[in-house]
Coordinates of C-alpha atoms in Angstrom, one line a residue:
M159 CA 13.1 -12.6 -41.5
F160 CA 9.8 -11.3 -40.2
K161 CA 10.5 -7.4 -39.5
F162 CA 7.6 -5.1 -37.5
Q163 CA 8.3 -1.6 -39.4
D164 CA 7.4 -4.1 -43.1
L165 CA 4.3 -4.4 -42.2
K166 CA 1.6 -2.4 -43.2
I167 CA -0.5 0.0 -40.8
R168 CA -3.9 -2.1 -40.8
E169 CA -1.4 -5.0 -39.9
K170 CA 0.4 -3.1 -37.6
L171 CA -3.0 -2.1 -35.6
I172 CA -4.3 -5.1 -35.4
L173 CA -1.4 -6.5 -34.1
S174 CA -1.1 -4.1 -32.1
F175 CA -4.5 -4.3 -30.6
L176 CA -3.6 -7.8 -30.0
V177 CA -0.3 -7.1 -27.6
V178 CA -2.1 -4.5 -26.2
S179 CA -5.2 -4.8 -25.5
F180 CA -5.9 -8.5 -26.0
I181 CA -3.9 -9.6 -23.5
P182 CA -4.9 -7.0 -20.5
I183 CA -8.2 -8.3 -21.4
L184 CA -7.4 -11.7 -21.0
V185 CA -5.3 -10.8 -17.9
L186 CA -8.5 -8.5 -16.7
G187 CA -10.7 -11.4 -16.8
A188 CA -8.8 -14.0 -15.1
V189 CA -8.4 -11.4 -12.3
T190 CA -12.1 -10.9 -12.2
I191 CA -12.8 -14.2 -12.3
I192 CA -10.6 -15.5 -9.3
H193 CA -12.0 -12.2 -7.6
F194 CA -15.6 -12.9 -8.5
R195 CA -15.1 -16.2 -7.3
N196 CA -13.0 -15.6 -4.2
F197 CA -16.1 -12.9 -3.4
A198 CA -18.6 -15.3 -3.9
L199 CA -16.8 -17.6 -1.3
N200 CA -15.6 -15.4 1.3
S201 CA -19.3 -13.5 1.5
S202 CA -20.2 -17.2 2.0
A203 CA -18.3 -18.3 4.5
K204 CA -19.0 -14.7 6.3
E205 CA -22.6 -15.8 6.4
I206 CA -22.2 -19.4 7.0
Y207 CA -19.3 -18.0 10.4
N208 CA -21.7 -15.7 11.4
E209 CA -24.4 -18.6 11.7
L210 CA -22.2 -20.4 13.8
N211 CA -21.9 -17.2 16.0
F212 CA -25.0 -16.9 16.2
A213 CA -25.8 -20.7 17.5
K214 CA -22.2 -20.5 19.5
F215 CA -24.2 -17.4 21.3
K216 CA -27.5 -19.7 22.1
I217 CA -26.2 -22.6 23.0
I218 CA -23.4 -21.4 25.8
E219 CA -26.3 -19.3 27.3
M220 CA -28.6 -23.4 27.3
T221 CA -25.1 -24.7 29.3
N222 CA -24.5 -21.7 31.4
E223 CA -27.9 -22.0 32.4
A224 CA -27.8 -25.9 33.0
V225 CA -24.6 -25.4 35.1
S226 CA -26.2 -22.1 37.3
I227 CA -28.6 -25.0 38.1
A228 CA -25.8 -27.8 39.1
N229 CA -24.4 -25.3 41.3
K230 CA -27.1 -24.8 43.4
L231 CA -28.2 -27.9 43.2
M232 CA -24.1 -29.0 44.8
I233 CA -25.0 -26.5 47.7
D234 CA -28.1 -27.3 48.4
Q235 CA -28.7 -28.9 51.7
R236 CA -32.1 -29.7 52.0
L237 CA -31.3 -32.0 48.2
K238 CA -28.4 -34.0 50.0
E239 CA -31.1 -34.5 53.3
I240 CA -33.5 -36.3 50.9
L241 CA -30.9 -38.9 49.0
L242 CA -29.2 -39.8 51.8
Y243 CA -32.2 -40.6 54.3
R244 CA -33.1 -44.0 54.8
Y245 CA -37.0 -44.6 54.6
K246 CA -38.6 -46.9 56.0
S247 CA -41.6 -47.1 53.2
P248 CA -42.2 -45.5 50.3
L249 CA -44.9 -43.3 51.7
E250 CA -42.5 -42.1 53.8
A251 CA -40.3 -41.2 50.8
Y252 CA -42.9 -39.6 49.1
L253 CA -43.8 -37.0 51.7
K254 CA -40.6 -36.2 52.0
Y255 CA -40.4 -35.8 48.4
S256 CA -43.2 -33.9 48.0
Q257 CA -42.2 -31.0 50.3
Y258 CA -38.9 -30.6 48.0
K259 CA -39.9 -28.7 44.9
D260 CA -36.7 -26.5 43.9
I261 CA -35.8 -29.3 40.6
E262 CA -39.1 -28.7 39.7
N263 CA -39.1 -25.1 39.8
Y264 CA -35.8 -24.8 38.0
K265 CA -37.4 -27.7 35.3
T266 CA -40.0 -24.9 34.7
L267 CA -37.8 -21.4 34.8
Y268 CA -36.0 -22.7 32.6
A269 CA -38.0 -25.0 30.3
N270 CA -36.3 -24.1 26.8
S271 CA -32.8 -25.5 27.9
I272 CA -33.6 -27.9 30.6
Y273 CA -35.2 -31.4 29.2
R274 CA -34.9 -33.6 32.2
I275 CA -33.1 -33.2 35.6
R276 CA -32.2 -36.4 36.9
I277 CA -30.0 -37.5 40.5
Y278 CA -28.7 -41.0 40.7
S279 CA -28.0 -42.2 44.1
E280 CA -26.6 -45.4 45.8
N281 CA -29.5 -45.2 48.9
P282 CA -31.1 -48.6 48.4
T283 CA -34.6 -47.3 50.3
I284 CA -34.5 -44.3 47.7
L285 CA -38.1 -43.6 45.8
E286 CA -37.2 -43.7 42.0
N287 CA -39.8 -40.5 40.6
G288 CA -38.3 -39.6 37.5
V289 CA -35.7 -37.3 39.2
F290 CA -34.0 -39.4 41.5
Y291 CA -33.1 -43.1 40.2
R292 CA -31.1 -45.7 42.1
A293 CA -27.4 -46.3 40.7
T294 CA -27.7 -49.4 39.3
K295 CA -24.7 -51.8 38.8
K296 CA -25.8 -51.2 34.7
I297 CA -25.1 -47.2 35.5
K298 CA -22.2 -47.4 37.2
E299 CA -21.0 -49.1 34.7
K300 CA -21.1 -46.3 32.3
D301 CA -18.5 -44.2 31.2
W302 CA -19.5 -41.1 31.8
Y303 CA -20.8 -42.1 35.2
K304 CA -17.1 -43.1 36.2
L305 CA -15.7 -40.4 35.1
A306 CA -17.9 -37.9 37.3
V307 CA -16.7 -40.5 40.1
N308 CA -13.6 -40.0 39.1
L309 CA -13.0 -36.4 38.5
N310 CA -14.7 -35.9 42.1
G311 CA -17.2 -32.8 41.3
F312 CA -15.8 -31.3 38.0
I313 CA -18.8 -30.5 35.3
I314 CA -17.7 -32.5 32.1
W315 CA -20.3 -32.7 29.1
D316 CA -21.0 -36.1 27.0
L317 CA -23.9 -37.7 24.7
V318 CA -25.6 -39.8 27.2
R319 CA -28.6 -42.5 26.4
Q320 CA -31.6 -42.7 28.9
D321 CA -32.6 -46.1 29.0
E322 CA -35.1 -44.8 32.3
D323 CA -37.2 -43.6 29.8
I324 CA -40.1 -45.5 28.1
Y325 CA -38.1 -44.1 24.3
S326 CA -35.0 -44.5 24.9
D327 CA -33.0 -41.5 23.4
Y328 CA -29.4 -40.2 23.6
Y329 CA -29.0 -36.0 25.0
F330 CA -26.5 -33.8 25.5
S331 CA -26.2 -33.6 29.5
L332 CA -24.3 -32.1 32.0
I333 CA -22.9 -34.7 34.5
R334 CA -21.9 -34.4 37.7
L335 CA -21.0 -35.2 41.1
L336 CA -22.7 -34.0 43.5
R337 CA -20.6 -34.1 47.3
D338 CA -20.5 -31.2 50.6
V339 CA -17.6 -29.3 51.3
Y340 CA -16.1 -32.3 53.3
N341 CA -16.1 -34.8 50.4
E342 CA -19.4 -36.4 51.4
R343 CA -20.7 -37.9 48.3
F344 CA -24.9 -37.8 47.6
G345 CA -25.4 -38.6 44.0
V346 CA -24.6 -38.1 40.4
L347 CA -26.2 -35.3 38.5
V348 CA -27.3 -35.6 34.6
I349 CA -28.7 -32.7 33.4
N350 CA -30.5 -33.3 30.3
L351 CA -30.1 -30.4 27.2
N352 CA -33.5 -29.8 25.4
K353 CA -33.2 -31.6 22.3
L354 CA -35.8 -29.3 20.8
E355 CA -34.4 -26.5 21.6
M356 CA -31.4 -26.7 20.4
K357 CA -32.4 -28.5 16.6
S358 CA -34.1 -25.4 16.7
I359 CA -31.0 -23.5 17.0
L360 CA -29.3 -25.5 14.5
N361 CA -32.2 -24.9 12.2
H362 CA -31.2 -21.6 11.8
T363 CA -28.5 -22.3 9.9
S364 CA -28.6 -22.6 6.3
Y365 CA -26.2 -26.2 6.0
D366 CA -26.1 -29.6 8.1
T367 CA -24.8 -28.7 11.2
L368 CA -22.8 -30.8 14.5
L369 CA -22.3 -30.2 17.6
V370 CA -18.8 -32.6 17.9
N371 CA -16.2 -33.0 20.9
S372 CA -12.1 -32.8 20.4
D373 CA -12.6 -36.3 19.4
G374 CA -14.6 -35.7 16.6
L375 CA -18.2 -37.3 18.2
V376 CA -20.9 -36.0 17.2
I377 CA -22.6 -35.2 20.3
F378 CA -25.6 -33.3 18.1
S379 CA -26.6 -32.4 15.1
N380 CA -29.8 -30.8 13.0
K381 CA -29.8 -34.3 10.9
E382 CA -30.4 -37.4 13.0
D383 CA -28.3 -39.3 10.9
F384 CA -25.0 -38.2 12.2
M385 CA -25.8 -38.3 15.9
G386 CA -23.4 -40.2 17.5
N387 CA -21.1 -41.0 14.7
T388 CA -17.2 -39.6 14.9
F389 CA -15.7 -37.6 11.9
D390 CA -12.2 -37.3 11.4
I391 CA -12.5 -33.8 11.2
D392 CA -9.1 -31.7 11.2
L393 CA -10.5 -29.4 14.1
Q394 CA -7.7 -26.6 13.7
R395 CA -8.4 -26.1 9.6
I396 CA -12.0 -26.1 10.4
L397 CA -11.0 -22.6 12.4
S398 CA -9.8 -20.6 9.5
D399 CA -11.7 -18.3 7.5
K400 CA -12.2 -20.6 4.4
G401 CA -12.3 -23.9 6.3
Y402 CA -11.1 -26.9 4.1
T403 CA -12.0 -29.7 1.8
Y404 CA -13.9 -33.1 3.5
D405 CA -14.8 -36.1 1.8
L406 CA -17.8 -38.1 3.2
N407 CA -19.2 -40.6 1.5
N408 CA -17.7 -39.9 -1.8
K409 CA -19.1 -36.3 -1.7
K410 CA -17.1 -33.6 -1.2
Y411 CA -17.9 -30.8 1.6
L412 CA -16.3 -27.6 2.5
V413 CA -16.5 -27.7 6.1
F414 CA -16.6 -24.7 8.8
G415 CA -15.9 -24.3 11.8
V416 CA -16.0 -22.3 15.6
Y417 CA -14.7 -23.3 18.5
L418 CA -17.4 -23.9 21.6
P419 CA -15.7 -23.4 25.2
L420 CA -17.7 -24.8 27.7
T421 CA -17.4 -24.9 31.6
G422 CA -16.2 -28.4 32.8
Y423 CA -13.5 -30.3 32.4
N424 CA -14.2 -31.4 28.7
K425 CA -14.4 -28.1 27.6
D426 CA -13.2 -28.3 23.9
F427 CA -16.5 -28.3 21.4
Y428 CA -16.7 -27.7 18.0
L429 CA -19.3 -26.2 16.3
V430 CA -19.3 -27.6 12.8
S431 CA -21.0 -27.0 9.2
M432 CA -20.9 -29.2 6.3
V433 CA -21.7 -27.7 3.2
P434 CA -21.7 -29.4 0.2
M435 CA -19.1 -28.4 -2.8
E436 CA -21.8 -28.3 -5.5
I437 CA -24.3 -25.6 -3.5
I438 CA -21.5 -23.5 -2.4
M439 CA -19.9 -23.1 -6.1
R440 CA -22.8 -22.4 -7.5
E441 CA -23.0 -18.5 -7.1
P442 CA -19.1 -18.5 -7.8
K443 CA -19.6 -20.8 -11.5
R444 CA -22.4 -18.2 -12.0
M445 CA -20.4 -15.4 -11.5
Q446 CA -17.7 -17.5 -13.6
R447 CA -20.0 -17.6 -16.6
F448 CA -21.2 -13.7 -16.5
A449 CA -17.2 -12.6 -15.9
L450 CA -16.5 -14.6 -18.6
T451 CA -19.6 -13.3 -21.0
M452 CA -18.3 -9.6 -20.3
V453 CA -14.6 -10.7 -21.3
F454 CA -16.1 -12.5 -24.9
I455 CA -18.2 -9.6 -25.7
A456 CA -15.4 -6.9 -25.0
F457 CA -13.2 -8.8 -26.7
A458 CA -15.6 -9.3 -29.7
G459 CA -16.4 -5.8 -29.7
S460 CA -12.9 -4.4 -29.3
M461 CA -11.8 -6.2 -32.3
F462 CA -14.8 -5.6 -34.7
F463 CA -14.1 -1.7 -33.8
T464 CA -10.2 -2.2 -34.2
G465 CA -11.4 -3.4 -37.8
I466 CA -13.3 -0.6 -38.5
F467 CA -10.7 2.2 -36.9
S468 CA -7.5 0.1 -38.4
R469 CA -9.5 0.4 -41.6
S470 CA -10.3 3.7 -41.9
V471 CA -6.7 4.5 -40.8
S472 CA -5.1 2.6 -43.2
R473 CA -7.3 4.1 -46.7
R474 CA -6.5 7.6 -45.1
I475 CA -2.6 7.0 -45.1
G476 CA -2.4 5.8 -48.5
I477 CA -4.1 8.9 -50.0
L478 CA -1.4 10.7 -48.1
N479 CA 1.5 8.6 -49.3
K480 CA -0.1 8.5 -52.5
A481 CA -0.2 12.6 -53.0
V482 CA 3.4 12.9 -51.2
D483 CA 4.6 10.5 -53.5
E484 CA 3.4 12.8 -56.4
I485 CA 4.9 16.0 -54.8
S486 CA 8.4 14.0 -55.2
H487 CA 7.9 14.1 -58.2
G488 CA 7.2 18.1 -58.7
N489 CA 3.5 17.9 -58.6
W490 CA 3.3 21.2 -56.2
D491 CA 0.1 22.2 -57.2
L492 CA -1.6 18.6 -56.1
D493 CA -5.1 18.6 -54.2
I494 CA -5.4 15.9 -51.5
P495 CA -9.2 14.7 -51.3
L496 CA -9.0 14.2 -47.2
Q497 CA -10.9 15.3 -44.9
G498 CA -11.1 15.8 -40.7
R499 CA -9.4 17.8 -37.8
D500 CA -7.3 14.5 -36.5
E501 CA -4.0 14.2 -37.0
I502 CA -3.9 12.6 -40.4
G503 CA -6.5 15.7 -41.7
R504 CA -3.9 18.2 -40.3
L505 CA -1.1 16.4 -41.9
S506 CA -2.5 16.2 -45.3
E507 CA -3.7 20.2 -45.2
N508 CA 0.8 20.8 -43.5
V509 CA 1.5 18.6 -46.9
K510 CA -0.4 21.0 -49.1
M511 CA 1.4 24.2 -47.4
M512 CA 4.5 22.0 -47.9
A513 CA 4.4 21.5 -51.2
K514 CA 3.2 25.6 -52.0
N515 CA 5.9 27.0 -50.0
I516 CA 9.0 24.7 -51.2
K517 CA 8.5 26.9 -54.2
R518 CA 9.8 29.6 -52.3
L519 CA 12.7 27.5 -50.2
N520 CA 15.5 28.4 -52.7
E521 CA 14.5 32.3 -52.1
L522 CA 14.5 31.8 -48.2
V523 CA 17.5 29.8 -48.6
M524 CA 19.6 32.6 -50.2
K525 CA 18.3 36.1 -48.1
Q526 CA 19.3 33.4 -45.7
K527 CA 22.9 33.0 -46.9
D528 CA 23.1 36.8 -47.6
M529 CA 22.4 37.5 -44.3
K530 CA 24.7 35.2 -42.7
F531 CA 27.6 36.7 -44.9
K532 CA 26.6 40.2 -43.7
V533 CA 27.0 39.1 -40.1
L534 CA 30.6 37.5 -40.6
T535 CA 31.7 40.7 -42.4
N536 CA 30.5 43.0 -39.4
Q537 CA 31.9 40.4 -36.9
L538 CA 35.3 42.1 -35.0
N539 CA 38.3 40.5 -35.7
P540 CA 39.4 39.2 -31.5
H541 CA 42.9 39.9 -32.7
F542 CA 42.1 43.3 -33.9
L543 CA 40.6 43.7 -30.2
F544 CA 43.6 42.6 -28.6
N545 CA 46.0 44.7 -31.2
T546 CA 44.0 47.7 -29.7
L547 CA 44.6 47.2 -26.7
E548 CA 48.1 46.1 -26.3
T549 CA 48.8 49.4 -28.5
I550 CA 46.3 51.3 -25.9
H551 CA 48.8 49.9 -23.1
M552 CA 52.1 50.4 -24.6
M553 CA 50.8 54.6 -25.2
A554 CA 49.5 54.7 -21.7
V555 CA 53.0 53.1 -20.4
C556 CA 55.0 55.7 -22.6
N557 CA 53.1 58.7 -21.2
E558 CA 54.0 56.8 -18.2
Q559 CA 50.1 56.7 -17.4
K560 CA 51.0 53.4 -15.0
E561 CA 47.6 53.5 -13.9
I562 CA 45.8 53.4 -16.8
A563 CA 48.6 50.9 -18.4
D564 CA 47.3 48.9 -15.7
M565 CA 43.6 49.3 -16.4
V566 CA 43.9 48.3 -19.8
L567 CA 46.4 45.2 -19.1
K568 CA 43.8 43.7 -16.8
L569 CA 40.3 44.4 -19.3
G570 CA 42.7 42.4 -21.7
K571 CA 43.2 39.8 -19.3
I572 CA 39.1 39.5 -18.9
L573 CA 38.8 39.9 -22.5
R574 CA 41.0 37.2 -23.6
K575 CA 39.3 34.9 -21.3
T576 CA 36.0 35.5 -22.1
I577 CA 36.4 35.0 -25.9
E578 CA 39.0 31.6 -25.5
S579 CA 36.2 30.4 -22.4
K580 CA 34.3 27.1 -23.9
G581 CA 32.0 26.9 -20.6
T582 CA 34.4 23.9 -19.8
P583 CA 36.1 23.5 -16.1
I584 CA 39.0 25.9 -15.8
R585 CA 41.8 25.8 -12.6
L586 CA 40.2 27.4 -10.1
E587 CA 43.9 29.6 -9.5
S588 CA 42.8 30.8 -12.9
E589 CA 38.9 31.9 -12.2
I590 CA 40.8 33.8 -9.2
E591 CA 43.2 35.8 -11.1
L592 CA 40.4 36.7 -13.3
V593 CA 38.1 37.8 -10.2
K594 CA 41.6 40.0 -9.0
S595 CA 41.5 41.5 -12.6
Y596 CA 37.9 42.3 -12.1
L597 CA 38.9 43.8 -8.6
E598 CA 41.5 45.5 -9.7
I599 CA 39.7 47.8 -12.7
Q600 CA 36.2 48.4 -10.2
K601 CA 39.3 49.4 -7.5
Y602 CA 40.4 52.5 -9.6
R603 CA 36.5 53.1 -10.9
L604 CA 35.1 53.7 -7.2
G605 CA 38.4 54.6 -5.7
R606 CA 37.7 53.4 -2.0
L607 CA 37.3 49.8 -2.3
N608 CA 39.2 47.3 -0.5
Y609 CA 39.3 43.6 -0.8
D610 CA 41.2 40.3 0.5
I611 CA 40.9 36.7 -1.2
E612 CA 41.7 34.2 1.7
I613 CA 42.5 30.6 0.6
L614 CA 42.3 27.8 3.4
T615 CA 42.6 24.8 1.4
D616 CA 44.9 23.2 -1.9
I617 CA 43.4 24.3 -4.7
S618 CA 45.8 23.7 -7.3
E619 CA 44.5 20.6 -8.5
I620 CA 40.4 21.9 -8.2
Y621 CA 38.5 22.6 -11.2
V622 CA 35.3 24.8 -11.4
L623 CA 33.0 26.0 -14.1
P624 CA 34.3 29.3 -15.8
F625 CA 33.1 33.0 -14.6
L626 CA 31.7 31.5 -11.5
I627 CA 32.7 33.7 -8.9
Q628 CA 32.8 37.2 -10.9
P629 CA 29.0 37.1 -11.2
I630 CA 28.7 37.6 -7.4
V631 CA 31.9 40.1 -6.9
E632 CA 29.9 41.7 -9.0
N633 CA 26.7 42.2 -7.4
S634 CA 28.5 42.9 -4.5
I635 CA 29.8 46.2 -5.9
I636 CA 26.9 47.1 -7.8
H637 CA 23.7 46.9 -5.2
G638 CA 26.0 46.3 -1.9
L639 CA 28.9 49.3 -2.4
E640 CA 28.5 51.7 -5.2
N641 CA 25.4 53.4 -3.4
K642 CA 27.7 53.3 0.3
K643 CA 29.7 56.5 1.6
D644 CA 32.0 54.9 3.5
G645 CA 34.6 52.6 2.1
G646 CA 34.1 49.3 1.1
F647 CA 35.5 45.8 1.4
I648 CA 34.8 42.7 -0.4
K649 CA 36.7 39.2 1.6
I650 CA 36.5 36.0 -1.0
K651 CA 37.6 33.0 1.4
I652 CA 37.7 29.5 -0.4
F653 CA 37.3 26.8 2.8
K654 CA 36.4 22.8 2.7
E655 CA 33.5 22.1 5.0
D656 CA 33.2 18.3 4.8
K657 CA 32.8 16.8 1.2
R658 CA 31.7 20.2 -0.2
L659 CA 33.8 22.9 -1.4
I660 CA 32.6 26.5 -0.3
I661 CA 33.4 30.2 -2.3
S662 CA 32.6 32.7 0.3
V663 CA 32.1 36.1 -1.0
E664 CA 31.1 38.7 2.0
D665 CA 30.4 42.4 1.8
N666 CA 30.2 45.5 4.2
G667 CA 27.3 46.3 1.8
I668 CA 23.8 48.1 2.1
G669 CA 22.7 44.5 2.5
M670 CA 19.5 43.6 1.3
S671 CA 16.1 42.1 2.9
K672 CA 14.5 38.4 3.2
E673 CA 12.1 39.0 0.6
K674 CA 14.3 40.2 -1.8
I675 CA 17.1 37.4 -1.1
E676 CA 13.6 34.8 -1.4
S677 CA 13.3 36.6 -4.5
L678 CA 16.5 36.2 -5.8
L679 CA 16.8 32.5 -5.8
S680 CA 13.0 31.6 -6.5
D681 CA 11.9 29.6 -9.6
S682 CA 10.0 32.7 -11.4
F683 CA 12.9 35.4 -10.6
N684 CA 12.6 37.9 -13.7
G685 CA 14.6 41.0 -12.4
E686 CA 17.7 43.2 -13.4
S687 CA 20.7 41.9 -14.9
S688 CA 23.5 41.8 -12.6
K689 CA 20.9 39.8 -10.5
I690 CA 20.1 37.3 -13.3
G691 CA 23.5 37.0 -13.3
I692 CA 23.3 35.4 -9.7
R693 CA 20.7 33.6 -10.8
N694 CA 22.3 31.7 -14.0
T695 CA 25.4 31.0 -11.7
L696 CA 22.9 29.6 -9.5
E697 CA 21.3 27.1 -12.5
R698 CA 24.6 26.2 -14.2
I699 CA 25.9 25.0 -10.3
K700 CA 22.5 22.6 -9.7
L701 CA 22.7 21.2 -13.7
F702 CA 26.1 20.6 -13.3
Y703 CA 26.6 19.4 -9.9
G704 CA 23.6 18.3 -9.0
E705 CA 19.9 19.7 -7.4
E706 CA 22.0 19.3 -3.5
Y707 CA 24.5 22.2 -4.7
G708 CA 24.3 26.1 -5.4
I709 CA 24.1 29.2 -4.1
K710 CA 23.2 30.6 0.0
I711 CA 22.6 33.9 0.3
E712 CA 22.9 35.6 5.0
S713 CA 21.7 39.3 4.4
S714 CA 20.0 42.0 6.4
E715 CA 19.6 45.5 5.5
D716 CA 22.2 47.8 6.3
N717 CA 24.8 45.0 7.8
G718 CA 26.1 43.5 4.4
T719 CA 25.6 40.5 2.9
R720 CA 27.4 36.7 2.4
V721 CA 26.9 34.5 -0.5
D722 CA 28.2 31.1 -0.2
I723 CA 29.2 29.3 -3.5
I724 CA 28.5 25.1 -2.0
L725 CA 30.1 22.8 -4.7
P726 CA 31.3 19.3 -4.3
Y727 CA 34.7 18.7 -3.2
P728 CA 36.6 17.4 -5.3
P729 CA 34.3 19.3 -8.1
R730 CA 33.8 17.2 -11.3
R731 CA 35.6 18.0 -14.2
E732 CA 33.7 16.5 -16.8
M733 CA 31.6 18.9 -18.9
G734 CA 29.3 17.3 -21.3
D735 CA 27.0 19.4 -22.9
V736 CA 25.3 20.9 -19.4
L737 CA 26.1 24.7 -20.1

């Protein structure tokens, strides 16, 4: 059965490289390839959209100029009069036309945008002159003409074939029925947009660009073959940031588009760029090849250096292993031929030092045994201490020294609990008894100390860490009451608050400043031994019960001190090795 620990160091290093380095290199390479590909596609898409938006702006500018002309002609009373007047002769029509120059002025002013302005009239006496045309039966049957009449003045946009010209051609045109405010019709306006200008605009794009309506009909394109064709293009998908793939004549294209809203009834148009897939993928594929080359170089270089490194480490460890084997057979003066300040070099120095020190090990062990024996023989027997205190107690009783007898008895209780304590939680009642004994001894010592213990909750089944309250009481006496001239008072109060057990120790001593409180509770505190007792108590609480529990101190100079021990309710009883 294969076991990793049975492999040689060199094999482990190579295997570790394959797991730790090769797989991440492959993942990184794949991520890099995908990132480069997406970056190239996104950059191309961004460039295409910038071109489309520029073309969109220019076309909207052109169409707005046509709309402006249409609005002016709609309310032109002179134009209405010319189109509705019944002429008696061509000469009369010519003379009437010669007095009207507005349309020629519009063509000159908007020459970049407008190719021709045509008005079709049902007046049979009108003279056709390249601007005014009779609305023949053939014209009236045109879809765009009928739609303009039905819409009664709304602007429409369509691809119009102008058969009146010598060389008939299609033009993207504005079409509108001309009527006055009284709904009297006087012609159908057709404004042909300048094909050369539109082609110039679309030629600024890098790829085949189409202007299509909502039915997919190509209104205009910088590629003549597409004009007038209808493509089944998903007009919603082309508006996405990444476009979509479209098949045309067994050739794949990536199609991008922007919405082109025009003023009028059929306002929904789109500018579409069709990019051959092999062109747009040219840069991503180049980046993929570059990324794959980098991954291969990184892998080959890593394998080369890993082989050299693993061979060096394996050889040095083999030398060290042979030396250790010699030492295990008693060759203490062996010289290990390894150089270097790395871990293996230092390990070899430590092995040589170990070989020299092993000879002295027995002497050190013997010395340690002698020292341990001396320590054990000098230890006091706890039973001897208890027996001695009991003897003193009996002597005090026999001599009717009740106060001495009582002090010795309480001291014995404290000493017994100190020696018997294993650091595990004890009953809170037992802790209170210990504090009472300590307070009684201090009361004898100071002579002016009073105390009160108030228990406001059931503590019969409450366990706490041993010596949890005594260090707080000791600190109150030593630092709060000993230097107080008047009588001292300590109040211990035990109560439950929410899900916490509060043990409050309050004195009427000299108090302390805010700075001293912060110093006492800070992690960097390093003070006198009695205050260290408080700090140790705080650390024991946090270690055993959790960081949210501990000690809270409220005090001000000359106004006493209150210390709250905050524990969970009920406190935990399992001890573990936290103390």
